[in-house]
Coordinates of C-alpha atoms in Angstrom, one line a residue:
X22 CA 20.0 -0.9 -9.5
X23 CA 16.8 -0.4 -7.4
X24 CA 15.0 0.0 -10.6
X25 CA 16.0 -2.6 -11.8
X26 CA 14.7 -4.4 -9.0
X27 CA 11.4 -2.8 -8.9
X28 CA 10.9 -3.7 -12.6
X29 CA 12.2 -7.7 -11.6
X30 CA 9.7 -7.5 -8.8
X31 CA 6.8 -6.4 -10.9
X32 CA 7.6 -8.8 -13.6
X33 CA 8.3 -11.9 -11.1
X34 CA 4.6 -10.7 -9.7
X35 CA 3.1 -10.4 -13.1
X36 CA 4.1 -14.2 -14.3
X37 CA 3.1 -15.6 -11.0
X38 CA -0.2 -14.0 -11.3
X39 CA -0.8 -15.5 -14.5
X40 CA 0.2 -18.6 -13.4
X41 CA -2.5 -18.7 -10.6
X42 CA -5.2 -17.7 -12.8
X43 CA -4.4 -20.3 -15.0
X44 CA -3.5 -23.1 -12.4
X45 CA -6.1 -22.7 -10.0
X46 CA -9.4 -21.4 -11.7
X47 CA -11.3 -24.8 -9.7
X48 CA -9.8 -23.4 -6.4
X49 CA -11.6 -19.8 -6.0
X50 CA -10.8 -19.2 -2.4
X51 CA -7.2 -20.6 -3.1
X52 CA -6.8 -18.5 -6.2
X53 CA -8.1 -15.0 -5.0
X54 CA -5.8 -15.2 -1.8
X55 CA -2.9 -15.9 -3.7
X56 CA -3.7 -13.1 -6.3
X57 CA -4.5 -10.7 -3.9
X58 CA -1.6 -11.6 -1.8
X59 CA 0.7 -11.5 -5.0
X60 CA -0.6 -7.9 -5.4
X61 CA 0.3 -7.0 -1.8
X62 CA 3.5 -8.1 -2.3
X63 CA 4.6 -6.1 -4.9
X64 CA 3.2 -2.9 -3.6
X65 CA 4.7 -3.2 -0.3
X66 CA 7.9 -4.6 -1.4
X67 CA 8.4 -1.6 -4.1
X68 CA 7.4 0.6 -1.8
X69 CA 9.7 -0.3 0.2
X70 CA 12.5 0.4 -1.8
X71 CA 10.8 3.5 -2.9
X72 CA 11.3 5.0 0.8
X73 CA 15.0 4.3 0.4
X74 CA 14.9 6.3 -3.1
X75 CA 13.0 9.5 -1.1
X76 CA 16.4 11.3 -0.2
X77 CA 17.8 11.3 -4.2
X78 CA 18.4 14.9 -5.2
X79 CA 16.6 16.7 -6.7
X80 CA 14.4 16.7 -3.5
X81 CA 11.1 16.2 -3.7
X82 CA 11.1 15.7 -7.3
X83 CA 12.7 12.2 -7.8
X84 CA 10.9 11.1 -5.1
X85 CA 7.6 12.6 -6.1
X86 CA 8.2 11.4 -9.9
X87 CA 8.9 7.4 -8.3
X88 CA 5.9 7.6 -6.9
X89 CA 3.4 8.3 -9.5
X90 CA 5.0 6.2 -12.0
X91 CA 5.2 3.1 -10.1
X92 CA 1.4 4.1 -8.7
X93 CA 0.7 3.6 -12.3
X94 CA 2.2 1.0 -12.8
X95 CA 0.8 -1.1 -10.0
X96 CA -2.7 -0.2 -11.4
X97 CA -2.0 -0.8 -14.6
X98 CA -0.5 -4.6 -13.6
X99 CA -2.8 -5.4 -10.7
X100 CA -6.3 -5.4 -11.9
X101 CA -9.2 -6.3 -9.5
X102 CA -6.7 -6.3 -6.7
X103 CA -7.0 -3.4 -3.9
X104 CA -4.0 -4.4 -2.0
X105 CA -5.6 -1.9 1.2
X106 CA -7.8 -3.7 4.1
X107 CA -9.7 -0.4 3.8
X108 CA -10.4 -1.1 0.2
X109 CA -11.3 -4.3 0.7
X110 CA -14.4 -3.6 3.6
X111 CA -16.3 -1.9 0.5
X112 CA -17.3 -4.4 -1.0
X113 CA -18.1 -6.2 2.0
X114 CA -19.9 -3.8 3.6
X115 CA -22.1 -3.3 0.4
X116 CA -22.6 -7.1 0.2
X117 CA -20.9 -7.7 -3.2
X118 CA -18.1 -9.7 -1.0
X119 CA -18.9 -12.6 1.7
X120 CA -17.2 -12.0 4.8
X121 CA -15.0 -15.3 4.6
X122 CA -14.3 -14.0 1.2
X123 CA -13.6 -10.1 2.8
X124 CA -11.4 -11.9 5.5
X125 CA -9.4 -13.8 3.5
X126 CA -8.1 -10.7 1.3
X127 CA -7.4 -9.0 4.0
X128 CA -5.6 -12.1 5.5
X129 CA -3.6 -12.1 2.1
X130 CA -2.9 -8.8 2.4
X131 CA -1.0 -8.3 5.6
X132 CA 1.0 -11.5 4.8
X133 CA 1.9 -10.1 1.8
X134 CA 3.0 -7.2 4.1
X135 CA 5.0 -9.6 6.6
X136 CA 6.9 -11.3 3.3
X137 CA 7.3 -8.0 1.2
X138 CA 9.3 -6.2 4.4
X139 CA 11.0 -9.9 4.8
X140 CA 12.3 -10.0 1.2
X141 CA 13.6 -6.7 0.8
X142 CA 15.3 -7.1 4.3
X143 CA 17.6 -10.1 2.6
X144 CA 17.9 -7.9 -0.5
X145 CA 19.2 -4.8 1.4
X146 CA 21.3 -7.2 3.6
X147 CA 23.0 -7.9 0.0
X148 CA 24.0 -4.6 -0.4
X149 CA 23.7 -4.1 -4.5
X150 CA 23.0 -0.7 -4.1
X151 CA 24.3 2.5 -2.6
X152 CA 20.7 3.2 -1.0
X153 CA 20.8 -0.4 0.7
X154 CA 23.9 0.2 2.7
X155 CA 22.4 1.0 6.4
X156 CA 19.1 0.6 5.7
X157 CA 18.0 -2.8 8.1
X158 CA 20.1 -0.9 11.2
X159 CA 17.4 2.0 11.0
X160 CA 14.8 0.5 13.4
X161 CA 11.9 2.3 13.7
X162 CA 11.7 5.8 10.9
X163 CA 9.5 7.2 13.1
X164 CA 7.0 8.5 10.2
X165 CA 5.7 10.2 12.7
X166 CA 6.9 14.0 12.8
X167 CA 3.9 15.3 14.7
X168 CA 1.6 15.0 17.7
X169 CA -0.7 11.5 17.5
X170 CA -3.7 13.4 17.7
X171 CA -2.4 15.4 14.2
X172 CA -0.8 12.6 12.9
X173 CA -4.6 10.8 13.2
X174 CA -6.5 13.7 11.6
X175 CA -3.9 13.7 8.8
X176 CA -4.6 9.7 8.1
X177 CA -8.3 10.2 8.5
X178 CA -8.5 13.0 6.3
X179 CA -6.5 11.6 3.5
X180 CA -8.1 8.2 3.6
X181 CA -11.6 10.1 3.4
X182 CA -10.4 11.8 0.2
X183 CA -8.9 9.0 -1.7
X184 CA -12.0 6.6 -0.6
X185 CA -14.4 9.5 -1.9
X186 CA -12.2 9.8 -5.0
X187 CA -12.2 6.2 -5.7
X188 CA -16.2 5.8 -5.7
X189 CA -16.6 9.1 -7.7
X190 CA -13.8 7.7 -10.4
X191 CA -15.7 4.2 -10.7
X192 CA -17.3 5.5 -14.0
X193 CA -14.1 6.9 -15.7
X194 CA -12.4 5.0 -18.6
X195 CA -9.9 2.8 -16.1
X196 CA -7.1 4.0 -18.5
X197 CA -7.6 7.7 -17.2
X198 CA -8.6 6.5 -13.7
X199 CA -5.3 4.7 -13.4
X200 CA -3.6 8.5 -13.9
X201 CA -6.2 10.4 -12.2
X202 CA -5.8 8.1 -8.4
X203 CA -1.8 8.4 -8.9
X204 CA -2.3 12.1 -9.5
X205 CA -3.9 12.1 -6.0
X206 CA -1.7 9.7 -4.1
X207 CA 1.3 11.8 -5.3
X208 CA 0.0 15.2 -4.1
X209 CA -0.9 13.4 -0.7
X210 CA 2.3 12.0 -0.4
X211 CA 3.6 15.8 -1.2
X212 CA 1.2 17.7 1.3
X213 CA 1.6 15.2 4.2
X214 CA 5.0 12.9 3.4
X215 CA 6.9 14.5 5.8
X216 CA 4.2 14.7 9.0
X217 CA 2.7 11.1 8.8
X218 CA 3.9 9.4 5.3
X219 CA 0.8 10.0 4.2
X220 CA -0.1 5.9 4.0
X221 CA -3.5 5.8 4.7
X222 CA -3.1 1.7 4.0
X223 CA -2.8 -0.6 6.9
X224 CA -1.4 -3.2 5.6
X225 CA 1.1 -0.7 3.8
X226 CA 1.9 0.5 7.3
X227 CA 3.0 -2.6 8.9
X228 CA 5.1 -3.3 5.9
X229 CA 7.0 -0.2 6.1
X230 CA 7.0 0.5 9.9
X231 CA 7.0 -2.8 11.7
X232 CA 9.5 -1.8 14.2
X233 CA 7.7 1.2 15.1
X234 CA 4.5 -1.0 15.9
X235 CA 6.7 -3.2 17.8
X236 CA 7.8 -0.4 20.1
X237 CA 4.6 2.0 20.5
X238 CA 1.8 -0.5 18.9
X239 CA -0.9 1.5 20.2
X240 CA 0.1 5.1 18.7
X241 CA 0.7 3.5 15.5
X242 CA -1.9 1.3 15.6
X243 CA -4.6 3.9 16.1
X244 CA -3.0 6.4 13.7
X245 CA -2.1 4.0 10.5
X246 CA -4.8 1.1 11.0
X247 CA -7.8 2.4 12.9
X248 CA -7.8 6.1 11.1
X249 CA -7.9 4.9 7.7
X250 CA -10.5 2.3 8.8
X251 CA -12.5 5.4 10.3
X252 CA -12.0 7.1 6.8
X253 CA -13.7 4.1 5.3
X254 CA -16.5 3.9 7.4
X255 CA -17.1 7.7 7.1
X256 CA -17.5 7.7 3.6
X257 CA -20.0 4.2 4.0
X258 CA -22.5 6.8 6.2
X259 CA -22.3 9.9 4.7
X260 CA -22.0 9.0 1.0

């Protein structure tokens, strides 16, 4: 059932794209917010479910396996979006995006992040599967499972190595790129799942945790938005 609804989501996400494009070509500003926001949406909101799917035996396998396929998936369906405010300061920062433009993704993006977590709130509420049962009286997950100061190195680290990976990959055929950035996330995911969730996506973040930002916003602000942004920034100066 909840891949069934992952595959609905995607497909739902895929025809709305198209209709954008195809609706709103005169309106750019309109038209990359609503893509961009699209995109969002369907990473959050699968991944979402996906964190549901994480305790399905054999562990870590299933969950492991879930997460590179649908990683591939999502960059095989959401071309030109980054669906990650770190991804999108890039471009900005090199001048190839305005600011207002820069702003507006980013906008898009944590909306997308507010209506993805929103969404699969009234899904779980419906209780179609087993996984769903329980799931909106959790509150805060704590991702968290070490000290903040570890928990910050372990989101700046990671963001520093998929950032570096994603300018040294911008050459390779996108077909293998697709598979080689999945590859990554999923051994991320496996080396640091269990300390911080191994995000390194603020927008991502919010969508998964927002009770946890509601009750410490600080800790989780500085480990999952401001240590990914560092990453970024890092990788701007020294590369």
């Amino acid at each position: 059932t909840s891949l069934l609804l992952m595959a609905g989501i995607v497909g739902a996400v895929g025809l709305c794209r198209r209709l954008t494009r195809r609706q709103l070509r005169s309106h750019p500003f309109l038209c990359s917010f609503l893509l961009e926001m699209l995109s969002t949406f369907q990473v959050c909101a699968c991944t979402n479910e996906l964190c549901l799917l994480g305790s399905t035996e054999p562990k870590p396998h299933t969950g492991l396996t879930l997460t590179y396929g649908f990683t591939v998936l999502h960059g095989l369906t959401l071309p030109g979006s980054t669906c990650n405010p770190c991804g999108t300061l890039q471009p900005m920062w090199g001048g190839g995006t305005s600011v207002k433009m820069g702003g507006l993704k980013i906008g898009a993006q944590f909306v997308a992040a507010v209506l993805a977590r929103a969404f699969m709130g009234f899904l779980w509420s419906l209780e179609m599967a087993e996984p769903h049962s329980g799931a909106l009286s959790q509150g805060c997950g704590n991702p968290m499972q070490t000290t903040e100061v570890q928990a910050f190195c372990i989101e700046l680290l990671f963001s520093v190595v998929f950032q570096l990976t994603v300018l040294r990959a911008e050459s390779i055929n996108p077909k293998y790129k697709v598979h080689l950035l999945a590859l990554l996330i999923t051994m991320l995911v496996y080396a640091g799942g269990n300390l911080t969730g191994a995000i390194f996506n603020p927008a991502l973040a919010f969508s998964l945790h927002p009770n946890c930002f509601y009750d410490k916003f600080w800790s989780y602000s500085l480990v999952y938005w401001l240590a990914p942004s560092l990453g970024k920034f890092l990788i701007f100066y020294v590369f």
